[in-house]
mmCIF file of C-alpha atoms in Angstrom:
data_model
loop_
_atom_site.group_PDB
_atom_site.id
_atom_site.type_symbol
_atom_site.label_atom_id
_atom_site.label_comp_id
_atom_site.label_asym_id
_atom_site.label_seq_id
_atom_site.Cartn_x
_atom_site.Cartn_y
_atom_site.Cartn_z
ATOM 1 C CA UNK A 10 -7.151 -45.053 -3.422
ATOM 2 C CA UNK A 11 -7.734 -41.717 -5.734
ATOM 3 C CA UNK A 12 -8.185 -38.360 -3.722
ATOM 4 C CA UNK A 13 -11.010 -35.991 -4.683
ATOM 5 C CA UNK A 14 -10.389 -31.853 -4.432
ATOM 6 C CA UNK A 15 -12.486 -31.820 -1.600
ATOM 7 C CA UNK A 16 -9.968 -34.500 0.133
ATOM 8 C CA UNK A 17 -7.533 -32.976 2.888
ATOM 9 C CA UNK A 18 -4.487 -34.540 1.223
ATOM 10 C CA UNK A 19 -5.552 -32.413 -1.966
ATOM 11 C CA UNK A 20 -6.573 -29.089 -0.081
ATOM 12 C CA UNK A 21 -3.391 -28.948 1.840
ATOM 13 C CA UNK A 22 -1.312 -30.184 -1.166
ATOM 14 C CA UNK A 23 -2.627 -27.499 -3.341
ATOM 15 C CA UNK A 24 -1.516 -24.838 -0.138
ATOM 16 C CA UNK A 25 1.513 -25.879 -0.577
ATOM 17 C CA UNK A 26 1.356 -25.161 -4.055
ATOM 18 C CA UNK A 27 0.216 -22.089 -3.661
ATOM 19 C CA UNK A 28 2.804 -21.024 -0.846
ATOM 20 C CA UNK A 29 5.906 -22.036 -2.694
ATOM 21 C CA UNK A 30 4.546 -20.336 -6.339
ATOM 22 C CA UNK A 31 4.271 -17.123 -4.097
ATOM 23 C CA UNK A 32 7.741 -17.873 -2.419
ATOM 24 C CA UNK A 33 9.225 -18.070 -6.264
ATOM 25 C CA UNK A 34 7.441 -14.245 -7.097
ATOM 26 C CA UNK A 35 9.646 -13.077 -3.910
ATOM 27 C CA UNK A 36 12.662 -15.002 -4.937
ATOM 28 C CA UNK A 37 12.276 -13.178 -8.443
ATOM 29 C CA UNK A 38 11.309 -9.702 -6.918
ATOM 30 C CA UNK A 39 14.349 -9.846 -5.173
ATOM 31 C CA UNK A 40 16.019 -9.550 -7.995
ATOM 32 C CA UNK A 41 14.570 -6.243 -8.840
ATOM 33 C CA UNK A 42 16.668 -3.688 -6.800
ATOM 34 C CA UNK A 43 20.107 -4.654 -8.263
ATOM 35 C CA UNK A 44 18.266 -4.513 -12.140
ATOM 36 C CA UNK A 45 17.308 -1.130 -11.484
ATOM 37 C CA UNK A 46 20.337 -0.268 -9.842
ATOM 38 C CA UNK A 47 22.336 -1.832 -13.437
ATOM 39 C CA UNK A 48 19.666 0.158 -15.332
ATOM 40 C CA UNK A 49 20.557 3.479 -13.440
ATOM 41 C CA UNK A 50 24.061 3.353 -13.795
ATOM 42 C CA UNK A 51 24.590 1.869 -17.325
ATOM 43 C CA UNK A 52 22.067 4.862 -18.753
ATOM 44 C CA UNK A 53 20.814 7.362 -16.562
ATOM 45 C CA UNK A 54 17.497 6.712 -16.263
ATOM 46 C CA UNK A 55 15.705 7.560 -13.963
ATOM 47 C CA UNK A 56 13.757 5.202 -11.411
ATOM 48 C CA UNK A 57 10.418 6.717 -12.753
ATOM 49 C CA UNK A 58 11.524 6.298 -16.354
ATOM 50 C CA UNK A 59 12.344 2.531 -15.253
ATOM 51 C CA UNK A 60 9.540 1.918 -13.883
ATOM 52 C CA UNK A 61 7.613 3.304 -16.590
ATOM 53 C CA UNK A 62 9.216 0.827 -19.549
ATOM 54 C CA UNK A 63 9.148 -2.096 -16.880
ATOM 55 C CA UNK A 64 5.153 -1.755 -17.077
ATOM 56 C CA UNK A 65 5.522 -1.136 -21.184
ATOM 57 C CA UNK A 66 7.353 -4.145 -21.369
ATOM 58 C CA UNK A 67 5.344 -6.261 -19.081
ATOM 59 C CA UNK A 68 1.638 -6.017 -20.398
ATOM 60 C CA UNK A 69 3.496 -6.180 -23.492
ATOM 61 C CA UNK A 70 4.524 -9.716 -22.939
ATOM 62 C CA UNK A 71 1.523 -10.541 -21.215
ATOM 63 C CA UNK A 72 -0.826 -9.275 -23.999
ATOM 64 C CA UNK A 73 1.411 -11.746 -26.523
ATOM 65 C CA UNK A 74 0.962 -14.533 -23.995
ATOM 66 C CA UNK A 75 -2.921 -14.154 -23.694
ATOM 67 C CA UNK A 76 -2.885 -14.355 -27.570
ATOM 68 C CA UNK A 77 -0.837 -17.292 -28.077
ATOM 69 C CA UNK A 78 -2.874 -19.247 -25.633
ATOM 70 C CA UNK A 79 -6.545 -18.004 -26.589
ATOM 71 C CA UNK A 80 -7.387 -15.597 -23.753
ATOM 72 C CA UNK A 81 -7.318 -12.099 -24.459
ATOM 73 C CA UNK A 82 -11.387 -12.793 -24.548
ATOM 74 C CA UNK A 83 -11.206 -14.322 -21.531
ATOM 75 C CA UNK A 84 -9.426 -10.589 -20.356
ATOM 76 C CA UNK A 85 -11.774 -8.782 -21.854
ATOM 77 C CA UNK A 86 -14.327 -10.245 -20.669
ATOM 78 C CA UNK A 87 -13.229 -10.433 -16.828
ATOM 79 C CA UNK A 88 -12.493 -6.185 -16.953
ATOM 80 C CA UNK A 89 -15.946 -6.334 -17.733
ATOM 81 C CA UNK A 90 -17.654 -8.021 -15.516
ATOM 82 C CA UNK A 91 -15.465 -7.303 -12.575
ATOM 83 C CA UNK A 92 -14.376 -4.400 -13.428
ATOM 84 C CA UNK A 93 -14.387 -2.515 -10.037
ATOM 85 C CA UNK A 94 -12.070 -4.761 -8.628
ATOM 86 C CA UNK A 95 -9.781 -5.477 -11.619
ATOM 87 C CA UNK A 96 -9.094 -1.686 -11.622
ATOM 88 C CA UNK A 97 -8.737 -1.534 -7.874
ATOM 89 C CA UNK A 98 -6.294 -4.261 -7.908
ATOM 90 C CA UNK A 99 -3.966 -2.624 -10.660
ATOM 91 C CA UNK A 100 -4.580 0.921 -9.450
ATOM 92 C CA UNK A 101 -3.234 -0.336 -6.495
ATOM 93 C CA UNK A 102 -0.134 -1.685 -7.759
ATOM 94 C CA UNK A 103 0.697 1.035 -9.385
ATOM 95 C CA UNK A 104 0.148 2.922 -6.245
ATOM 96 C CA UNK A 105 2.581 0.604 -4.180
ATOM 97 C CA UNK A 106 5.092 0.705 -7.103
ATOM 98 C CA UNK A 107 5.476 4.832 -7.096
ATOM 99 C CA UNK A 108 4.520 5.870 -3.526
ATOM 100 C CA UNK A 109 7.885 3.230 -2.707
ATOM 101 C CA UNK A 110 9.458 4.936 -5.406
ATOM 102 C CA UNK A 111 9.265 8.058 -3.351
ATOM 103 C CA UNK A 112 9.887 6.513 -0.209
ATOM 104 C CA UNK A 113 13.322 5.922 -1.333
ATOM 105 C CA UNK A 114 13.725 8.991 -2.954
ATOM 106 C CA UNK A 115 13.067 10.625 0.220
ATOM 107 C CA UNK A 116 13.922 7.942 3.142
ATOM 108 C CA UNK A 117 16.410 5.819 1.674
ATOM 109 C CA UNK A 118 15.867 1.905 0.809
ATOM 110 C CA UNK A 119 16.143 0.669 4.344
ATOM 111 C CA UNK A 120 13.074 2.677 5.915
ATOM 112 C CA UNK A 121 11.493 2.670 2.548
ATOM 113 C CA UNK A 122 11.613 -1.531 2.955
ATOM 114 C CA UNK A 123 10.928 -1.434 6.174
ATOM 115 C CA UNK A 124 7.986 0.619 6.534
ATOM 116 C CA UNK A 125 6.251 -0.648 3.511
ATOM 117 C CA UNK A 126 6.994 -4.091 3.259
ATOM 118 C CA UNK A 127 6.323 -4.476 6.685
ATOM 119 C CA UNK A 128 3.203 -2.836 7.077
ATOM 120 C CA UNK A 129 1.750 -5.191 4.503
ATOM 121 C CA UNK A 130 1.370 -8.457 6.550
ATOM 122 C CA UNK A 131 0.332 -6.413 10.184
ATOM 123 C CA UNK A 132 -2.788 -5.030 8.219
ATOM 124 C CA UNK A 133 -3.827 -7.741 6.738
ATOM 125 C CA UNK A 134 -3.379 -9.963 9.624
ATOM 126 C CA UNK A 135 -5.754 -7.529 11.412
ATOM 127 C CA UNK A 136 -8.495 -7.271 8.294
ATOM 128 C CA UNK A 137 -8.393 -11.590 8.538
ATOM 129 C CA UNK A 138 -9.224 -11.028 12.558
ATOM 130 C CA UNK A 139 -11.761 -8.491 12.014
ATOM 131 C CA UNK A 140 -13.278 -10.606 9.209
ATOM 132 C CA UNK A 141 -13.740 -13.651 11.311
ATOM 133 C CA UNK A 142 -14.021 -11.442 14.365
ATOM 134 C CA UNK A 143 -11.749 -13.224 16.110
ATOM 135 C CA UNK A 144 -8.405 -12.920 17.654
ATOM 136 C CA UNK A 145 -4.783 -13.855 15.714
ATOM 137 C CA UNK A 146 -3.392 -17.385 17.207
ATOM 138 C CA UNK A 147 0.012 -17.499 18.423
ATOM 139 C CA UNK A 148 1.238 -18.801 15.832
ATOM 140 C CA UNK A 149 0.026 -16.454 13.632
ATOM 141 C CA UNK A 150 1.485 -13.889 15.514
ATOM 142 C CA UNK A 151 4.974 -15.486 16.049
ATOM 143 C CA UNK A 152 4.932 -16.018 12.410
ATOM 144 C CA UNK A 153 4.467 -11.926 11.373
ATOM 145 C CA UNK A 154 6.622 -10.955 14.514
ATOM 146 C CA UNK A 155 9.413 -13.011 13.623
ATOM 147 C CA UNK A 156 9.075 -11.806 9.825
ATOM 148 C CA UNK A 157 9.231 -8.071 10.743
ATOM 149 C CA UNK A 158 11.972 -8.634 13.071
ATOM 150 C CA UNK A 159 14.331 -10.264 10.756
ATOM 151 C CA UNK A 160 12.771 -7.736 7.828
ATOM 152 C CA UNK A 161 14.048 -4.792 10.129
ATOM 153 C CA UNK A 162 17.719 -6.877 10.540
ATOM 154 C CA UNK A 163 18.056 -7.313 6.875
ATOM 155 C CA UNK A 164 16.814 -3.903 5.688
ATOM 156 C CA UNK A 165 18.209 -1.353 8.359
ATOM 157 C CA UNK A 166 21.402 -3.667 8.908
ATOM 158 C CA UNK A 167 22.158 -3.953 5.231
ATOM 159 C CA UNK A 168 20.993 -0.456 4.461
ATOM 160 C CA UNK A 169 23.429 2.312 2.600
ATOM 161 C CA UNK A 170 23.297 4.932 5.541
ATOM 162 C CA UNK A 171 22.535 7.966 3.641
ATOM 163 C CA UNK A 172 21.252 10.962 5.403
ATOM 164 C CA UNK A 173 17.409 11.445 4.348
ATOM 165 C CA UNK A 174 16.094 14.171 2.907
ATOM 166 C CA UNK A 175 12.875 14.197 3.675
ATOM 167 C CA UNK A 176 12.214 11.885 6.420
ATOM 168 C CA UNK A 177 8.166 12.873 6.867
ATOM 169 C CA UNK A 178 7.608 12.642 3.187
ATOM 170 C CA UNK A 179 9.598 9.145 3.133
ATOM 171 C CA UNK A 180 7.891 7.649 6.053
ATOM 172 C CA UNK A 181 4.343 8.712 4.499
ATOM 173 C CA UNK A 182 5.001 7.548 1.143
ATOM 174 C CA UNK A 183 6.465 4.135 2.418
ATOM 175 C CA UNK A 184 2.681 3.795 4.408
ATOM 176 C CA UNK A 185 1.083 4.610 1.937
ATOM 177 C CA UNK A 186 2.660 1.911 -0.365
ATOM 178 C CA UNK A 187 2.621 -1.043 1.818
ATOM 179 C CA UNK A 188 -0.983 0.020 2.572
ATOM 180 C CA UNK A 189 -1.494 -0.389 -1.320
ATOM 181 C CA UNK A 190 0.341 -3.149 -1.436
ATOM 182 C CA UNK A 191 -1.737 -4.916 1.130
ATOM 183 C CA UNK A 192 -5.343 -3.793 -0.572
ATOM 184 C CA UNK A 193 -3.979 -4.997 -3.907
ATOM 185 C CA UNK A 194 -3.349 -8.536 -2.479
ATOM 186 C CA UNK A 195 -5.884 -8.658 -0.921
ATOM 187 C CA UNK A 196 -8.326 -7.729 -3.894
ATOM 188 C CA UNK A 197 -6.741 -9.888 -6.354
ATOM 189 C CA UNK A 198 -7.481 -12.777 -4.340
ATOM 190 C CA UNK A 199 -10.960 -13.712 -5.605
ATOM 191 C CA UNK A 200 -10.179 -13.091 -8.829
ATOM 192 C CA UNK A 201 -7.287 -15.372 -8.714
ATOM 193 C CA UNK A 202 -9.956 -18.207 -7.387
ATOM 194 C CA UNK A 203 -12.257 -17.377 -9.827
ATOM 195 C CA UNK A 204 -10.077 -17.390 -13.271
ATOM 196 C CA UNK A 205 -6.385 -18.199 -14.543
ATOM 197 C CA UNK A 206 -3.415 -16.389 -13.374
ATOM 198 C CA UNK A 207 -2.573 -15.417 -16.750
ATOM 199 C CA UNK A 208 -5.813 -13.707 -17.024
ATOM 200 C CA UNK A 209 -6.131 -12.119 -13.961
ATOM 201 C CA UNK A 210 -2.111 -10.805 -14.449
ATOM 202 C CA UNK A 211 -3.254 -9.060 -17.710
ATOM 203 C CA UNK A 212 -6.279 -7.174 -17.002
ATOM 204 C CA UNK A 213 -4.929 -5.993 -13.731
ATOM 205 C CA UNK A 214 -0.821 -5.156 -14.702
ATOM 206 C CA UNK A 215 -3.192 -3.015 -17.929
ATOM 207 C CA UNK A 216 -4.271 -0.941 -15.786
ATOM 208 C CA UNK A 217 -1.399 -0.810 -13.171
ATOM 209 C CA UNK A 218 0.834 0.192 -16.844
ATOM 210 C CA UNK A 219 -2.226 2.653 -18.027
ATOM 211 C CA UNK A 220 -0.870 4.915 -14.396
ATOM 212 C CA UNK A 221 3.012 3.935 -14.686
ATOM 213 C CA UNK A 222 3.744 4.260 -18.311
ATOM 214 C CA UNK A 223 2.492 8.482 -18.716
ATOM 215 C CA UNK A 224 2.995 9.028 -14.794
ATOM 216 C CA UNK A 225 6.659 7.849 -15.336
ATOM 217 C CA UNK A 226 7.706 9.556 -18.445
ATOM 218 C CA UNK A 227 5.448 12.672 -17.168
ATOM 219 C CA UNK A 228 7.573 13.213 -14.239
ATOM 220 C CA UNK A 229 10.902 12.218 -15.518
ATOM 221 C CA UNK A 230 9.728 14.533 -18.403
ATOM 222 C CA UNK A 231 8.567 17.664 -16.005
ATOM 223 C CA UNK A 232 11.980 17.084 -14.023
ATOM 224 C CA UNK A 233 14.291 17.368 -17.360
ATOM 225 C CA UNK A 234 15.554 13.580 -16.638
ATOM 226 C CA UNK A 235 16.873 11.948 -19.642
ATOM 227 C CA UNK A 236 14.040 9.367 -21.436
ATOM 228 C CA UNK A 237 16.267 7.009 -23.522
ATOM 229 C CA UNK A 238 19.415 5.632 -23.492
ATOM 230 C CA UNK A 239 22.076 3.759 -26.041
ATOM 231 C CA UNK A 240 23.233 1.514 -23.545
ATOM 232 C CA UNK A 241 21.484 -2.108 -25.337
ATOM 233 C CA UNK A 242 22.404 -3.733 -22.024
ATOM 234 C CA UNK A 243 20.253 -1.047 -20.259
ATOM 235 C CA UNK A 244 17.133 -2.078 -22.364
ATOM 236 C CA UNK A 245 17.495 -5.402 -22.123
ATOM 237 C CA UNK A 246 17.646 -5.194 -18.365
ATOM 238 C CA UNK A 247 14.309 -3.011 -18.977
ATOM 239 C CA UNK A 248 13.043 -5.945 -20.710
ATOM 240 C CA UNK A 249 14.292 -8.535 -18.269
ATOM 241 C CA UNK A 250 12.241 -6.170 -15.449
ATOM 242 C CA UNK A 251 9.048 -6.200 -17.553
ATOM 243 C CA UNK A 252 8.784 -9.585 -18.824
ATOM 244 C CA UNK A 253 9.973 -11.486 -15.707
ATOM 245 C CA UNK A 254 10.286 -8.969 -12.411
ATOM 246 C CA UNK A 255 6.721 -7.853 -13.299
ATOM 247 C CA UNK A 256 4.557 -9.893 -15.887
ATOM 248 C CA UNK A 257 6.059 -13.970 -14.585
ATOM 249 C CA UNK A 258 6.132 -13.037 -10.706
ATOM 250 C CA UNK A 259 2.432 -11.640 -10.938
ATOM 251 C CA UNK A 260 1.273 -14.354 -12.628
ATOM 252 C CA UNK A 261 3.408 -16.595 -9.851
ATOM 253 C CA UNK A 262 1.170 -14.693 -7.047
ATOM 254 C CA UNK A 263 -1.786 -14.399 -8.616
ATOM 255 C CA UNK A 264 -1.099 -18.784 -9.260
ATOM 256 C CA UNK A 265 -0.600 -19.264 -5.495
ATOM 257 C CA UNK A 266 -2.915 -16.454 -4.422
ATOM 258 C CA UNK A 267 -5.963 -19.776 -5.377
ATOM 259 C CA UNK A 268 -4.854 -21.467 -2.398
ATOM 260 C CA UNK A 269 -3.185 -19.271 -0.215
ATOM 261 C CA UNK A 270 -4.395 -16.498 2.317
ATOM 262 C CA UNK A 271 -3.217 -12.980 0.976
ATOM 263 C CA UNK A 272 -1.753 -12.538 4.991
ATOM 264 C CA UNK A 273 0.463 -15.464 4.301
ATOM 265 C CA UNK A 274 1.128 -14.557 0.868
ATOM 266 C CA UNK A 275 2.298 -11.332 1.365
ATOM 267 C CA UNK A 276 4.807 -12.708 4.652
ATOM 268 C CA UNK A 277 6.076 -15.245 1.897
ATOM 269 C CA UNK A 278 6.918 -12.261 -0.576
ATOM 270 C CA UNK A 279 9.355 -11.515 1.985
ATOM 271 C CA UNK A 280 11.738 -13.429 0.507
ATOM 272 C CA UNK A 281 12.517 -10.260 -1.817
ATOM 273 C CA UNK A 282 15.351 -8.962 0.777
ATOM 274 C CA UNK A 283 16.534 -12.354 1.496
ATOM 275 C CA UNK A 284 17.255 -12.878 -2.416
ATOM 276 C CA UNK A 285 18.443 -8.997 -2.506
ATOM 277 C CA UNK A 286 21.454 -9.848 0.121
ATOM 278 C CA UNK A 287 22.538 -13.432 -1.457
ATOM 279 C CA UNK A 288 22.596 -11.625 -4.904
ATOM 280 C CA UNK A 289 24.811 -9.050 -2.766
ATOM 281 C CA UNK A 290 27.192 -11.697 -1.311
ATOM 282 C CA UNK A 291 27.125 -13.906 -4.352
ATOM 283 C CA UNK A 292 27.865 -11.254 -7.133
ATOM 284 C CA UNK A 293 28.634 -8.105 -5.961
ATOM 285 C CA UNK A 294 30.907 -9.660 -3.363
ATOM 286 C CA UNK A 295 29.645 -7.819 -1.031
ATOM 287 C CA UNK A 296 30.713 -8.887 3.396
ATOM 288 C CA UNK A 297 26.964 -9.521 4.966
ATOM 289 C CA UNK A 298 26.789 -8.039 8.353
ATOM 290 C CA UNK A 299 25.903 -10.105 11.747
ATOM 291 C CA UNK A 300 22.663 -8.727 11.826
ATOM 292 C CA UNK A 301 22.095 -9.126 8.385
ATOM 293 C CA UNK A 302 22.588 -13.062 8.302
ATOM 294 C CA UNK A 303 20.295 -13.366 11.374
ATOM 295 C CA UNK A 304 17.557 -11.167 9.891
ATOM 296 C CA UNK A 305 17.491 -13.701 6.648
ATOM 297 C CA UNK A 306 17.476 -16.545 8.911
ATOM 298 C CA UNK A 307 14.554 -15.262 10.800
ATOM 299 C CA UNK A 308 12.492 -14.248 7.626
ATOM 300 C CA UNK A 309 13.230 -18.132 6.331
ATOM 301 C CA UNK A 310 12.272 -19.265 9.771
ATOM 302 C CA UNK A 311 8.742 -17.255 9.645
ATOM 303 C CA UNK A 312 7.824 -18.548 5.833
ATOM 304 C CA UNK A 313 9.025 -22.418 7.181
ATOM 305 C CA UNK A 314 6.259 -22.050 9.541
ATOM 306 C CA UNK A 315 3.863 -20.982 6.896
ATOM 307 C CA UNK A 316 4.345 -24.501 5.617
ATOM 308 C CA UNK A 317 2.639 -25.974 9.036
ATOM 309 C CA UNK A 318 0.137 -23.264 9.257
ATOM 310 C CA UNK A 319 -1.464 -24.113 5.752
ATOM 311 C CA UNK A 320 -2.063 -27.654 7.208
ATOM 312 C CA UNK A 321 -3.983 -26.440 9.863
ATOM 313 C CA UNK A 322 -5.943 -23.261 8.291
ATOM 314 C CA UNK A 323 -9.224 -23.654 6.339
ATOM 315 C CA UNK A 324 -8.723 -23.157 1.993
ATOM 316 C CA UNK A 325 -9.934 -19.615 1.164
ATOM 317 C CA UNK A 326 -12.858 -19.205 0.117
#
């Protein structure tokens, strides 16, 4: 017997979907801390210059994508007819990519992870109770609990130790990027209903790279930090976090962000600390702590429960 969209089979299939596409962009995100930390060594560079090229190199692939497959119109045309929240959504991005720059500047990766990363899924488990005016289930709040908890294991556990230098200014910064990260998510979402990932990942990552790419180089410029190197492995590393840490995983969210909650989304991208500490163990040989295995084990347990919640949760709408 065929199934229809409208069938439950379908709706929670496509969930599904959805949850493990987002899973995959925190799988590849995870990757992103020992690139940069490659990047830094091998040239120099500093974190604002890397993030700067990342963006270059990311709407640069995407804007060759969109050609090849016929919708750079299809771009255009969405920045102008939803403009407001195509520039909200990469303003935002950019925001959550720099202010966490600073957090770790100032705090150090662990509270910079932490904080930000953390905050993310509390807020917008509140906005989705306010919305519906209703109160979080259980399970709902097992889920994020258990997430934060083994977040917090993995993060402060596996963390460097460094003193801070500016513990105020860290703290801040880290709030105010997993605040942007939240609104960004949560902004996208329509969009990603409404057209192709693809589409959606280029008009929004434009404007995300029109804030990185002369905020980057402008600071690393105003600080005297060096803007090029002659290390090729260095650039392709850049180009490796353009074209895949940025431009793919986007897309990857912005896929599964069509039939998945941006709450549960955004617990799934948790996955970016778990992949962080196997790429640790695996190939920097690297001894996890205790409290580090039981932190990953706890954030897998959390997303594994996503996978029963979609069956019971309404499609967004």
């Amino acid at each position: 017997m065929p199934t229809t969209a409208s069938d439950p089979r379908t709706v929670v299939a496509h969930a599904r979907r959805g949850l493990v596409l987002v899973s995959c962009a925190g799988v590849v995100w995870g990757t992103i801390g020992p690139a940069v930390q490659l990047v830094h060594e091998g040239s120099g560079l500093s974190p604002w210059t890397i993030g700067a090229y990342r963006a270059l190199a990311a709407v640069a692939a995407l804007v060759v994508a969109s050609h090849v497959t016929g919708r750079l119109r299809a771009c255009l045309a969405l920045a102008r007819s939803r403009w407001r929240r195509v520039i909200l959504t990469g303003l935002s991005t950019a925001a959550f990519q720099l202010l966490f720059f600073v957090a770790v500047v100032a705090t150090g990766v662990s509270v910079a992870t932490v904080v930000s990363l953390g905050l993310a899924p509390v807020l917008l488990l509140v906005l989705d109770c306010v919305q519906r005016r209703r109160t979080p289930s259980p399970g709902q709040v097992a889920t994020v609990a258990t997430a934060l908890v083994g977040l917090g294991l993995v993060s402060v556990a596996g963390g460097a130790g460094a003193a801070a230098p500016n513990t105020a200014l860290g703290v801040l910064a880290a709030l105010g990027s997993g605040t942007a990260y939240a609104v960004s998510t949560q902004v996208a979402a329509p969009l990603s209903r409404e057209h192709d990932a693809l589409t959606v990942t280029t008009a929004t990552m434009s404007v995300a790279a029109a804030a990185l790419v002369p905020g980057g180089l402008g600071v690393a410029h105003l600080r005297g930090e060096a803007m090029a190197t002659t290390d090729p492995g260095s650039w392709l590393l850049l180009a490796y976090l353009g074209v895949v840490t940025m431009a793919f995983a986007y897309v990857l969210l912005f896929a599964g962000l069509r039939s998945t909650p941006s709450g549960t989304a955004v617990v799934a991208t948790l996955l970016e600390p778990v992949t962080a500490v196997l790429i640790a163990v695996l190939l920097l040989h690297e001894r996890p702590t205790a409290a580090v295995v039981v932190g990953a084990l706890l954030i897998l347990a959390a997303i594994a429960t996503l996978g029963r919640q979609v069956e019971k949760e309404p499609p967004p709408q």
